[in-house]
Structure formats: structure tokens, C-alpha cells
Amino acid sequence: MKKVITYGTYDLFHEGHANLLRRAKALGDYLIVGVTTDNFDLERGKMNTCDNVMQRIEAVKASGYADQIIIEEYKGQKIDDIQRYGVDIFAIGSDWEGYFDYLKEYCEVVYLPRTEGISSTQLRAERPNVRIGLIGTGSIARRFVPEAAFVSGNTVTAAYNPDFSAAEAFCREFGLPLAARTKEELFAACDAVYIASPHYTHYDYAKAALDAGKHVLCETPLVLKRGEAEDLYARADRAEKVLMMAHKTAYCPAFGHLVSMLKSGVIGEIVEVNASVTTLTDEDSEKMDSRRFGGSMSENACFPLLPVFKFLGTDWKDLVFYSKMKRGVDIYTKAVFLYEGAVASFQVGLGAKSEGNMVISGTKGYAYVPAPWWKTDYFELRFEDQNLNKKFFYPFAGEGLRYEIKDFISTVLNRDYLSYRLSRKEILSMCEVQERYMNGERLFLL
Ligand code: C2G
């Protein structure tokens, strides 16, 4: 019996895929089809698949050509599969011509003609598209536009800045069609906004956008008061629009895996979380301006608050802040949370530097995430018996914003899609911590 194997993503299964499978099957008697997992696609930079792995497997099955379906989850797996299943022929579309010649050592390699005029990319482009308007054209917006291009189902159509010339220059540089003169003009040109303006302006912009019926993706911190966040969520619910905080760590693959792994008990009961984020900043920067609610807490605290809440919850018993001030802003703050049976702390700084790592301690071992932990592709689990230590690697492509953008677009397009990476409760608690800090509750000055 001649065994043939072929691989693919098979997103939005189409005639080209069916032709390929038919031709592959005709090369032998038994066809094995490898379907890539969502994680493997993320790893090889495919951010734009619309169907998940189960839907893609179902589509291959429904074609009727596959005698066996397997999943492809790691680089180099093809060599293992060919040997494990005793494969005679590896077949793939001619768009890969030459690329898989290294498999000739293990079996025959056949490049089959590709069907012209149809592709998943083309089908994805015909699907509903979310038009995004940018509010604010600073450094984070500059990173957002190229990152959004990796995610299907969106187009950045316009940008607004109260300083119109800045918006114009930005649109020219990034090839955006419209520099809006007013918020209203921006709203008219988009379905969703990405708010990347200074944080003291977030509430007003988010409110205006939601009331205009736009979905909102807002940079951290969402707002600095719990009541304001509650009000924004009420508006989002009334308008049936998505309100999401753009917290890149919450959506990046490594952090998600770390959360699920530790929740499964691998380091035992968690007794302490400590994380630090310091970014030395020019004293004259807006981020250090007391009139604009600048400072280390408002700029950076949303990052370490994420692991604190993910691992210990939002039900803390006590919270104390220690701050070093300069010109009316905190240049360095340490916060300590007391929980039932655990403690958490974090350090944030704009005017003092510290090691930016994260350690989560448990009764059986600890997790260590090296600096900068908030955009990590790697973490370690460490134990008393060092032979048990393990290192884990996950993709963190580019600036890492593409992961949150992907979740935002999926949530907007598939209203039943539940983004579980960062809950409303956690976001409200982040705002509450900011508010307590601004009110000087349990704050000690150094
Ligand atoms: N294909 C085709 N004609 C098209 C489109 C795709 O013949 N118009 C073929 C591709 O050449 C490939 C298969 O259909 O053999 C699956 O294509 P994709 O889903 O795009 O998967 P791909 O990214 O090519 O992954 O490990 C995965 C493999 O490397 C292939």
C-alpha cells in the first residue's frame, strides 16, 4: 500500500484545498492529512486564520479525501511523521516548490500544481472587516499600525489628534486614508477606535466613542477611577459594543500559558507574587507631569497588577503603597497586597531602575520570568530538585500588540467569542487600585 502525506492550515476550506487533496490522494492508496494547530500557526507567524483547528479538521474530513487526519504542532514534525507512519510520498502545493526537498532523505517529495485564482488570503479579505480609527498618534500608535496589518479582519482607516498637523503627518507616513479634524469625523470613518492618547484623556474619548456606537480598544490604564470604568462598561453594554483594555501582556501567548500552568497546581499553592516594571523617563516628559496625572503608578501599575490578580484574585485584605516623590509625581512606588494565605508586591518606577523580572512562589516550587517579563516569550519552573526544572518557550512576535488586536477583532466580529484573557472584574480592580493610590489611601512617602 502506497501512503501519501500532506499538510496545511486549510483555513476557510476552498476548491484549491480540495483539488490539492484529490491530487495527493491519487498519488497512492492511503492519504494522511496533517492539519496545523492554532498554536503552531501562531508560532510560524500565521496570525490571521479565521477557523479554529476543530473547524479546519472538520472541513478536511468533509472533503472525503483523507483516510487519516493528524495534527501538526511543531517544526520538524514532518520528518517524525514520515518515519512513524511509513510514508512513501510527501505531497504539497507548488507554492512550496523546493522548500521541502530536505524530506527527500526520508521519502519521495512531490510538488503538485496549485489552483490559480483562489486562496484563503483572498477569502479572508472578502469577509467582514472592522475599520479602526486611531485616537492619538504617539509612540504606541506608531507600533499599532504595523502590528494590526498582521491580523485579518481589520483596516486602520483614520487617525485623529487635536493637533491636526500631527494627525496629517502620521497618516501620510503610514498611508492612512483620513486625518480627521474632529472626533466626529473620525467616528464617521470607522467601526472601532483604538485610544492611544495620554491616559488622562481616556475616559472622555472612550465615552464619546461608545456613545457614537463605536467599539473601543483603549490603552492602559483604561481610566484611573473605578466609577469611571463602571460608567464606560454600562455605556458599552447599552450600545452593545465591545470595550477592551489593550494590555499586551494579558494577550501574549507565554503569559496565557503561564497562567493555565500555574493554575493547574504545578508549583503548589501560590504564596507570593512579585513583579517589577521600571522605565527610566525624562523628567520633562508628559508621563512625569503631575497636572496630567503622570507618575510610575499611573504609567506602569497595570502591568504588575495583571499577575497579582490572575494568580491571587481581586479580593485582597490590605493594600499599602510606599512612594518616592519628585515634582509632585511618584518616581518609584512599591505596593504590597495582603491576601488570605498569600502576599503580593510590585515595584514601578519612572525615575528609578530595578530588575524587571517576575517571581511567583508556591509551596512546591516557583515560576521565574526574566526581564522584561511583560513581553516575554519564555519562563521557567524551578524546584528544590533542580533536575525537575523546566523551561518553556512561546512566540512573542514583533511588538506583541498583534495578540490583543486579534482578540479584539474576534470579539467584535463574533459576538459570541468570549475573550477570557482579562476580565471586567480584573480591569475594574486595576482602576480601583489606581484610585486608592491617587486618594493617598495607606500611602507612605519615602
Ligand atoms: N493550495 C492549493 N491551491 C490553492 C491554495 C492552497 O493547491 N489555491 C494548497 C497549498 O499549496 C497546500 C495546501 O493547499 O499544499 C494547504 O494550504 P494552506 O492551508 O495555505 O497551508 P500552508 O500554509 O501551505 O501549510 O506545515 C504546513 C504546510 O507547510 C503547508
Short mmCIF file of C-alpha atoms and ligand atoms in Angstrom, two decimals:
data_model
loop_
_atom_site.label_atom_id
_atom_site.label_comp_id
_atom_site.label_asym_id
_atom_site.label_seq_id
_atom_site.Cartn_x
_atom_site.Cartn_y
_atom_site.Cartn_z
CA MET A 1 0.00 0.00 0.00
CA LYS A 2 1.35 3.40 -1.03
CA LYS A 3 1.00 6.02 1.72
CA VAL A 4 0.85 9.73 0.91
CA ILE A 5 1.05 12.57 3.41
CA THR A 6 0.26 16.28 3.02
CA TYR A 7 -0.05 19.22 5.40
CA GLY A 8 -1.85 22.51 5.61
CA THR A 9 -3.83 25.03 7.61
CA TYR A 10 -6.95 24.67 5.41
CA ASP A 11 -8.43 27.93 6.63
CA LEU A 12 -11.83 28.71 5.03
CA PHE A 13 -11.57 25.40 3.16
CA HIS A 14 -11.90 26.05 -0.57
CA GLU A 15 -11.69 24.46 -4.01
CA GLY A 16 -7.89 24.87 -4.11
CA HIS A 17 -7.56 22.77 -0.96
CA ALA A 18 -9.99 20.15 -2.32
CA ASN A 19 -8.08 19.90 -5.63
CA LEU A 20 -4.81 19.51 -3.78
CA LEU A 21 -6.18 16.72 -1.57
CA ARG A 22 -7.69 14.93 -4.58
CA ARG A 23 -4.38 15.05 -6.46
CA ALA A 24 -2.45 13.94 -3.39
CA LYS A 25 -4.79 11.01 -2.82
CA ALA A 26 -4.41 9.98 -6.49
CA LEU A 27 -0.66 9.54 -5.96
CA GLY A 28 -1.23 6.50 -3.75
CA ASP A 29 -3.72 4.35 -1.85
CA TYR A 30 -3.90 6.00 1.56
CA LEU A 31 -3.85 9.73 2.34
CA ILE A 32 -2.78 11.21 5.67
CA VAL A 33 -3.56 14.91 6.12
CA GLY A 34 -1.75 16.96 8.75
CA VAL A 35 -3.73 19.97 9.97
CA THR A 36 -1.77 22.67 11.81
CA THR A 37 -2.80 23.56 15.36
CA ASP A 38 -3.71 27.16 16.19
CA ASN A 39 -0.58 27.43 18.33
CA PHE A 40 1.71 26.12 15.61
CA ASP A 41 0.24 28.66 13.18
CA LEU A 42 0.80 31.45 15.70
CA GLU A 43 4.38 30.27 16.07
CA ARG A 44 5.04 30.30 12.33
CA GLY A 45 3.61 33.83 12.12
CA LYS A 46 0.12 32.95 10.78
CA MET A 47 -1.99 35.31 12.87
CA ASN A 48 -4.86 35.60 10.51
CA THR A 49 -6.61 32.24 10.43
CA CYS A 50 -10.38 32.58 10.76
CA ASP A 51 -11.34 28.97 11.52
CA ASN A 52 -10.04 27.23 14.61
CA VAL A 53 -8.32 23.84 14.46
CA MET A 54 -11.54 21.86 15.06
CA GLN A 55 -13.37 23.67 12.26
CA ARG A 56 -10.41 23.14 9.91
CA ILE A 57 -10.21 19.42 10.75
CA GLU A 58 -13.97 19.07 10.14
CA ALA A 59 -13.60 20.73 6.73
CA VAL A 60 -10.81 18.34 5.71
CA LYS A 61 -12.88 15.40 6.92
CA ALA A 62 -15.93 16.61 4.98
CA SER A 63 -13.90 16.71 1.75
CA GLY A 64 -13.83 12.91 1.89
CA TYR A 65 -10.24 12.56 0.62
CA ALA A 66 -8.44 11.95 3.91
CA ASP A 67 -8.06 8.40 5.18
CA GLN A 68 -6.45 9.71 8.35
CA ILE A 69 -6.15 13.19 9.85
CA ILE A 70 -3.35 14.10 12.23
CA ILE A 71 -2.45 17.40 13.81
CA GLU A 72 0.80 19.21 13.14
CA GLU A 73 2.07 21.01 16.20
CA TYR A 74 5.81 21.51 15.94
CA LYS A 75 8.55 22.33 13.49
CA GLY A 76 10.34 19.21 12.30
CA GLN A 77 7.29 17.01 12.90
CA LYS A 78 7.08 16.07 9.20
CA ILE A 79 10.29 14.02 9.48
CA ASP A 80 8.92 12.17 12.51
CA ASP A 81 5.52 11.56 10.88
CA ILE A 82 7.01 10.22 7.64
CA GLN A 83 9.00 7.66 9.58
CA ARG A 84 6.31 6.87 12.16
CA TYR A 85 3.57 6.24 9.56
CA GLY A 86 5.85 4.63 6.96
CA VAL A 87 5.03 7.29 4.35
CA ASP A 88 6.09 6.79 0.70
CA ILE A 89 5.22 10.21 -0.74
CA PHE A 90 5.15 13.68 0.74
CA ALA A 91 2.94 15.95 -1.40
CA ILE A 92 2.40 19.71 -1.14
CA GLY A 93 1.31 22.60 -3.36
CA SER A 94 3.71 24.13 -5.86
CA ASP A 95 3.82 27.38 -3.83
CA TRP A 96 6.29 25.43 -1.66
CA GLU A 97 8.46 24.29 -4.64
CA GLY A 98 11.92 23.34 -3.40
CA TYR A 99 11.21 24.18 0.23
CA PHE A 100 10.64 20.60 1.34
CA ASP A 101 13.47 18.97 -0.65
CA TYR A 102 15.14 18.09 2.66
CA LEU A 103 12.44 15.42 3.11
CA LYS A 104 13.83 13.51 0.08
CA GLU A 105 16.13 11.75 2.53
CA TYR A 106 13.03 10.05 4.00
CA CYS A 107 10.55 9.63 1.11
CA GLU A 108 9.58 10.84 -2.35
CA VAL A 109 8.66 14.55 -2.47
CA VAL A 110 6.04 15.73 -4.97
CA TYR A 111 5.03 19.36 -5.61
CA LEU A 112 1.51 19.39 -7.00
CA PRO A 113 0.08 22.17 -9.18
CA ARG A 114 -1.64 24.88 -7.17
CA THR A 115 -5.14 26.00 -8.14
CA GLU A 116 -4.92 29.50 -9.51
CA GLY A 117 -7.33 32.30 -8.59
CA ILE A 118 -8.36 31.16 -5.13
CA SER A 119 -6.71 31.39 -1.72
CA SER A 120 -7.55 31.67 1.95
CA THR A 121 -5.98 35.14 1.91
CA GLN A 122 -8.40 36.25 -0.79
CA LEU A 123 -11.40 34.72 1.02
CA ARG A 124 -10.36 36.38 4.26
CA ALA A 125 -10.21 39.75 2.50
CA GLU A 126 -13.83 39.31 1.41
CA ARG A 127 -15.03 38.71 4.97
CA PRO A 128 -16.43 41.42 7.24
CA ASN A 129 -13.83 43.97 8.08
CA VAL A 130 -13.54 46.21 11.14
CA ARG A 131 -12.45 49.74 10.28
CA ILE A 132 -10.27 51.12 13.07
CA GLY A 133 -9.76 54.81 13.79
CA LEU A 134 -6.84 55.90 15.96
CA ILE A 135 -7.16 58.49 18.68
CA GLY A 136 -3.67 59.72 19.44
CA THR A 137 -0.69 59.40 17.15
CA GLY A 138 2.18 58.97 19.60
CA SER A 139 4.72 56.18 20.02
CA ILE A 140 2.26 53.37 20.79
CA ALA A 141 0.06 54.27 17.80
CA ARG A 142 3.17 54.06 15.62
CA ARG A 143 3.63 50.47 16.77
CA PHE A 144 -0.08 49.66 16.46
CA VAL A 145 -0.47 50.29 12.71
CA PRO A 146 2.18 47.79 11.52
CA GLU A 147 1.04 45.24 14.12
CA ALA A 148 -2.62 45.49 13.01
CA ALA A 149 -1.50 44.52 9.50
CA PHE A 150 -0.71 41.01 10.80
CA VAL A 151 -4.31 40.47 11.88
CA SER A 152 -7.04 39.76 9.36
CA GLY A 153 -10.47 41.37 9.51
CA ASN A 154 -9.36 44.94 10.17
CA THR A 155 -8.17 48.03 8.36
CA VAL A 156 -6.83 51.15 10.02
CA THR A 157 -8.73 53.85 8.17
CA ALA A 158 -8.19 57.13 10.01
CA ALA A 159 -6.35 58.95 12.77
CA TYR A 160 -7.26 61.85 14.99
CA ASN A 161 -5.09 64.14 17.06
CA PRO A 162 -6.24 67.51 18.47
CA ASP A 163 -3.06 68.77 16.81
CA PHE A 164 -4.27 68.26 13.23
CA SER A 165 -0.83 68.62 11.68
CA ALA A 166 0.40 65.68 13.77
CA ALA A 167 -2.53 63.54 12.55
CA GLU A 168 -1.82 64.58 8.96
CA ALA A 169 1.87 63.72 9.21
CA PHE A 170 1.01 60.36 10.80
CA CYS A 171 -1.50 59.46 8.06
CA ARG A 172 0.98 60.41 5.39
CA GLU A 173 3.73 58.30 6.94
CA PHE A 174 1.54 55.20 7.45
CA GLY A 175 -0.58 55.60 4.32
CA LEU A 176 -3.90 56.03 6.19
CA PRO A 177 -6.72 57.48 4.08
CA LEU A 178 -8.08 60.06 6.54
CA ALA A 179 -6.60 62.53 9.01
CA ALA A 180 -9.73 63.54 10.94
CA ARG A 181 -10.20 67.15 12.05
CA THR A 182 -12.70 66.22 14.73
CA LYS A 183 -13.66 63.18 16.78
CA GLU A 184 -16.97 63.10 14.91
CA GLU A 185 -15.20 62.95 11.56
CA LEU A 186 -13.12 60.05 12.88
CA PHE A 187 -16.17 58.17 14.21
CA ALA A 188 -17.90 58.53 10.83
CA ALA A 189 -14.96 56.76 9.17
CA CYS A 190 -14.65 53.75 11.50
CA ASP A 191 -16.42 50.94 13.36
CA ALA A 192 -13.97 50.83 16.26
CA VAL A 193 -11.43 53.14 17.86
CA TYR A 194 -8.06 52.46 19.38
CA ILE A 195 -7.40 55.03 22.10
CA ALA A 196 -3.69 55.71 22.37
CA SER A 197 -3.80 59.22 23.80
CA PRO A 198 -2.41 60.31 27.21
CA HIS A 199 -4.27 58.40 29.92
CA TYR A 200 -5.98 61.40 31.49
CA THR A 201 -7.95 61.75 28.24
CA HIS A 202 -9.08 58.10 28.02
CA TYR A 203 -12.40 58.48 29.82
CA ASP A 204 -13.73 61.30 27.65
CA TYR A 205 -12.65 59.70 24.39
CA ALA A 206 -13.97 56.25 25.33
CA LYS A 207 -17.29 57.74 26.45
CA ALA A 208 -17.68 59.73 23.22
CA ALA A 209 -16.76 56.71 21.06
CA LEU A 210 -19.14 54.30 22.84
CA ASP A 211 -21.98 56.85 22.70
CA ALA A 212 -21.32 57.20 18.98
CA GLY A 213 -21.76 53.40 18.67
CA LYS A 214 -18.09 52.51 18.20
CA HIS A 215 -16.25 49.56 19.70
CA VAL A 216 -13.34 50.64 21.88
CA LEU A 217 -9.87 49.25 22.42
CA CYS A 218 -8.21 51.52 24.99
CA GLU A 219 -4.59 51.59 26.06
CA THR A 220 -3.59 51.02 29.71
CA PRO A 221 -4.61 52.34 32.15
CA LEU A 222 -8.23 52.29 30.98
CA VAL A 223 -9.07 55.05 33.47
CA LEU A 224 -7.84 55.96 36.95
CA LYS A 225 -11.17 55.66 38.79
CA ARG A 226 -13.34 52.61 39.31
CA GLY A 227 -16.55 54.62 38.91
CA GLU A 228 -15.43 55.89 35.50
CA ALA A 229 -14.68 52.35 34.35
CA GLU A 230 -18.09 51.16 35.58
CA ASP A 231 -19.72 54.01 33.68
CA LEU A 232 -17.85 53.08 30.47
CA TYR A 233 -18.92 49.43 30.77
CA ALA A 234 -22.54 50.49 31.31
CA ARG A 235 -22.33 52.59 28.13
CA ALA A 236 -20.71 49.71 26.22
CA ASP A 237 -23.47 47.32 27.35
CA ARG A 238 -26.20 49.79 26.40
CA ALA A 239 -24.68 50.33 22.97
CA GLU A 240 -23.91 46.59 22.64
CA LYS A 241 -20.33 47.45 21.80
CA VAL A 242 -17.04 45.90 22.86
CA LEU A 243 -14.89 47.76 25.38
CA MET A 244 -11.48 46.20 25.84
CA MET A 245 -8.28 47.32 27.51
CA ALA A 246 -5.21 46.98 25.31
CA HIS A 247 -2.98 45.16 27.76
CA LYS A 248 -0.36 43.43 25.65
CA THR A 249 0.89 41.09 28.40
CA ALA A 250 -2.60 39.74 29.09
CA TYR A 251 -2.94 38.61 25.46
CA CYS A 252 0.56 37.32 24.73
CA PRO A 253 0.94 33.52 24.39
CA ALA A 254 3.59 32.93 27.08
CA PHE A 255 1.67 34.74 29.79
CA GLY A 256 -1.53 32.84 28.95
CA HIS A 257 0.30 29.53 29.20
CA LEU A 258 1.96 30.53 32.47
CA VAL A 259 -1.46 31.29 33.97
CA SER A 260 -3.00 27.96 32.93
CA MET A 261 0.06 26.03 34.02
CA LEU A 262 0.29 27.56 37.50
CA LYS A 263 -3.47 27.31 37.99
CA SER A 264 -3.12 23.57 37.42
CA GLY A 265 -1.00 23.41 40.58
CA VAL A 266 2.48 22.64 39.21
CA ILE A 267 4.18 24.87 41.82
CA GLY A 268 1.67 24.01 44.54
CA GLU A 269 -0.29 26.69 46.36
CA ILE A 270 0.82 30.20 45.42
CA VAL A 271 2.14 32.13 48.42
CA GLU A 272 3.67 35.19 46.78
CA VAL A 273 3.65 37.14 43.52
CA ASN A 274 6.30 39.77 42.87
CA ALA A 275 6.80 41.70 39.67
CA SER A 276 8.51 44.90 38.72
CA VAL A 277 8.31 47.34 35.81
CA THR A 278 10.61 50.33 35.69
CA THR A 279 11.25 52.54 32.67
CA LEU A 280 13.62 55.46 33.27
CA THR A 281 11.91 58.51 31.76
CA ASP A 282 12.91 62.08 31.05
CA GLU A 283 11.73 64.38 33.88
CA ASP A 284 10.18 66.78 31.38
CA SER A 285 8.10 64.05 29.74
CA GLU A 286 4.28 64.22 29.94
CA LYS A 287 4.47 60.92 31.80
CA MET A 288 6.12 62.80 34.69
CA ASP A 289 3.68 65.72 34.65
CA SER A 290 1.68 65.95 37.89
CA ARG A 291 -1.03 68.11 36.24
CA ARG A 292 -1.66 65.24 33.82
CA PHE A 293 -1.79 62.51 36.45
CA GLY A 294 1.64 61.25 35.42
CA GLY A 295 3.89 59.07 37.56
CA SER A 296 5.03 55.50 37.97
CA MET A 297 1.72 54.14 39.26
CA SER A 298 -0.48 55.55 36.54
CA GLU A 299 2.02 54.73 33.80
CA ASN A 300 3.13 51.24 34.77
CA ALA A 301 0.99 49.65 37.51
CA CYS A 302 -1.46 47.90 35.13
CA PHE A 303 1.34 45.53 34.14
CA PRO A 304 2.25 44.04 37.54
CA LEU A 305 -1.38 44.21 38.67
CA LEU A 306 -2.15 41.62 35.99
CA PRO A 307 -0.22 38.68 37.55
CA VAL A 308 -1.27 39.75 41.04
CA PHE A 309 -4.96 39.48 40.10
CA LYS A 310 -4.56 36.45 37.83
CA PHE A 311 -2.84 34.36 40.48
CA LEU A 312 -4.35 35.68 43.72
CA GLY A 313 -7.66 37.20 42.64
CA THR A 314 -9.06 40.65 43.33
CA ASP A 315 -10.15 40.06 46.90
CA TRP A 316 -7.18 41.50 48.78
CA LYS A 317 -7.40 42.21 52.52
CA ASP A 318 -4.98 45.11 52.71
CA LEU A 319 -3.03 47.27 50.31
CA VAL A 320 -0.14 49.58 51.23
CA PHE A 321 1.86 51.89 48.98
CA TYR A 322 5.37 53.30 49.53
CA SER A 323 6.39 56.09 47.17
CA LYS A 324 9.36 58.28 46.44
CA MET A 325 8.14 61.58 45.01
CA LYS A 326 9.71 64.28 42.87
CA ARG A 327 8.00 67.40 41.49
CA GLY A 328 4.62 66.06 42.58
CA VAL A 329 4.79 62.63 40.93
CA ASP A 330 5.87 59.23 42.21
CA ILE A 331 9.19 58.36 40.58
CA TYR A 332 9.15 54.98 42.34
CA THR A 333 6.38 53.09 44.14
CA LYS A 334 6.25 49.77 45.90
CA ALA A 335 2.81 48.30 46.57
CA VAL A 336 2.17 45.43 48.97
CA PHE A 337 -1.06 43.40 48.96
CA LEU A 338 -2.09 41.15 51.77
CA TYR A 339 -4.29 38.20 50.76
CA GLU A 340 -5.80 35.35 52.75
CA GLY A 341 -2.78 33.00 52.87
CA ALA A 342 -0.60 34.93 50.42
CA VAL A 343 1.18 38.18 49.78
CA ALA A 344 1.91 40.13 46.59
CA SER A 345 4.04 43.10 45.83
CA PHE A 346 5.24 45.11 42.88
CA GLN A 347 7.65 47.91 42.12
CA VAL A 348 7.04 50.51 39.41
CA GLY A 349 9.34 53.36 38.51
CA LEU A 350 9.91 56.14 36.01
CA GLY A 351 12.72 57.79 37.96
CA ALA A 352 14.43 54.75 39.49
CA LYS A 353 15.55 51.49 37.94
CA SER A 354 15.17 47.94 39.19
CA GLU A 355 15.34 44.38 37.79
CA GLY A 356 12.22 43.84 35.67
CA ASN A 357 11.54 40.21 36.40
CA MET A 358 8.65 38.31 37.93
CA VAL A 359 8.72 35.54 40.54
CA ILE A 360 5.68 33.54 41.61
CA SER A 361 6.40 31.44 44.65
CA GLY A 362 4.50 28.30 45.56
CA THR A 363 4.59 25.53 48.14
CA LYS A 364 6.24 23.11 45.66
CA GLY A 365 8.39 25.41 43.52
CA TYR A 366 8.41 28.78 41.79
CA ALA A 367 7.98 30.35 38.38
CA TYR A 368 10.69 32.71 37.19
CA VAL A 369 10.11 35.06 34.27
CA PRO A 370 13.18 37.11 33.32
CA ALA A 371 13.06 40.81 32.41
CA PRO A 372 11.19 42.14 30.59
CA TRP A 373 8.55 39.71 31.90
CA TRP A 374 5.68 41.81 30.49
CA LYS A 375 6.64 40.95 26.93
CA THR A 376 8.07 37.54 27.42
CA ASP A 377 8.41 34.52 25.19
CA TYR A 378 9.97 32.40 27.91
CA PHE A 379 9.59 31.30 31.53
CA GLU A 380 11.00 28.69 33.87
CA LEU A 381 9.55 26.49 36.56
CA ARG A 382 12.13 25.84 39.26
CA PHE A 383 12.12 23.29 42.08
CA GLU A 384 14.20 22.21 45.06
CA ASP A 385 15.37 19.25 42.95
CA GLN A 386 16.94 21.10 40.03
CA ASN A 387 16.52 18.06 37.78
CA LEU A 388 12.82 18.86 37.71
CA ASN A 389 13.37 22.44 36.43
CA LYS A 390 11.72 23.17 33.09
CA LYS A 391 11.98 25.97 30.53
CA PHE A 392 9.05 26.96 28.33
CA PHE A 393 9.21 28.99 25.10
CA TYR A 394 6.34 30.60 23.20
CA PRO A 395 6.20 33.06 20.33
CA PHE A 396 6.16 36.79 21.01
CA ALA A 397 6.23 38.29 17.56
CA GLY A 398 7.17 41.88 16.83
CA GLU A 399 5.90 44.38 19.37
CA GLY A 400 3.36 41.87 20.66
CA LEU A 401 0.34 44.10 20.04
CA ARG A 402 -1.00 41.74 17.36
CA TYR A 403 -2.29 39.31 20.01
CA GLU A 404 -4.56 41.83 21.71
CA ILE A 405 -5.65 43.16 18.30
CA LYS A 406 -6.54 39.62 17.18
CA ASP A 407 -8.70 39.08 20.27
CA PHE A 408 -10.34 42.49 19.89
CA ILE A 409 -11.25 41.86 16.24
CA SER A 410 -12.52 38.34 17.03
CA THR A 411 -14.69 39.73 19.83
CA VAL A 412 -16.10 42.45 17.57
CA LEU A 413 -16.78 40.09 14.65
CA ASN A 414 -18.02 37.04 16.57
CA ARG A 415 -20.22 38.41 19.27
CA ASP A 416 -20.29 35.02 20.98
CA TYR A 417 -16.49 34.96 21.21
CA LEU A 418 -15.53 35.28 24.86
CA SER A 419 -12.20 36.95 25.42
CA TYR A 420 -11.21 35.50 28.78
CA ARG A 421 -7.67 36.89 28.89
CA LEU A 422 -8.55 39.90 31.01
CA SER A 423 -11.87 40.06 32.82
CA ARG A 424 -14.02 43.07 33.54
CA LYS A 425 -13.60 42.38 37.25
CA GLU A 426 -9.81 42.49 36.91
CA ILE A 427 -9.93 45.73 34.94
CA LEU A 428 -12.29 47.35 37.47
CA SER A 429 -9.93 46.30 40.27
CA MET A 430 -6.97 47.81 38.40
CA CYS A 431 -8.87 51.11 38.25
CA GLU A 432 -9.73 50.81 41.93
CA VAL A 433 -6.06 50.39 42.89
CA GLN A 434 -5.20 53.49 40.85
CA GLU A 435 -7.98 55.43 42.55
CA ARG A 436 -6.91 54.37 46.05
CA TYR A 437 -3.38 55.41 45.24
CA MET A 438 -4.46 58.82 43.91
CA ASN A 439 -6.54 59.34 47.05
CA GLY A 440 -3.44 58.61 49.16
CA GLU A 441 -5.06 55.66 50.97
CA ARG A 442 -2.43 53.75 53.01
CA LEU A 443 0.29 55.70 51.19
CA PHE A 444 3.65 56.24 52.93
CA LEU A 445 6.20 58.61 51.43
CA LEU A 446 9.85 57.61 51.38
N1 C2G B 1 -3.27 25.09 -2.10
C1 C2G B 1 -3.50 24.89 -3.47
N2 C2G B 1 -4.15 25.87 -4.18
C2 C2G B 1 -4.59 27.00 -3.59
C3 C2G B 1 -4.37 27.20 -2.23
C4 C2G B 1 -3.70 26.21 -1.50
O1 C2G B 1 -3.11 23.88 -4.05
N3 C2G B 1 -5.20 27.92 -4.30
C5 C2G B 1 -2.53 24.03 -1.35
C6 C2G B 1 -1.21 24.51 -0.70
O2 C2G B 1 -0.19 24.53 -1.67
C7 C2G B 1 -1.01 23.46 0.36
C8 C2G B 1 -2.45 23.14 0.81
O3 C2G B 1 -3.30 23.60 -0.25
O4 C2G B 1 -0.43 22.29 -0.17
C9 C2G B 1 -2.81 23.79 2.12
O5 C2G B 1 -2.57 25.19 2.03
P1 C2G B 1 -2.63 26.13 3.32
O6 C2G B 1 -3.84 25.84 4.08
O7 C2G B 1 -2.35 27.52 2.88
O8 C2G B 1 -1.42 25.58 4.22
P2 C2G B 1 0.09 26.03 4.17
O9 C2G B 1 0.31 27.29 4.91
O10 C2G B 1 0.57 25.95 2.76
O11 C2G B 1 0.82 24.89 5.06
O12 C2G B 1 3.02 22.65 7.69
C10 C2G B 1 2.03 23.21 6.90
C11 C2G B 1 2.47 23.16 5.49
O13 C2G B 1 3.74 23.70 5.45
C12 C2G B 1 1.56 23.85 4.49
#
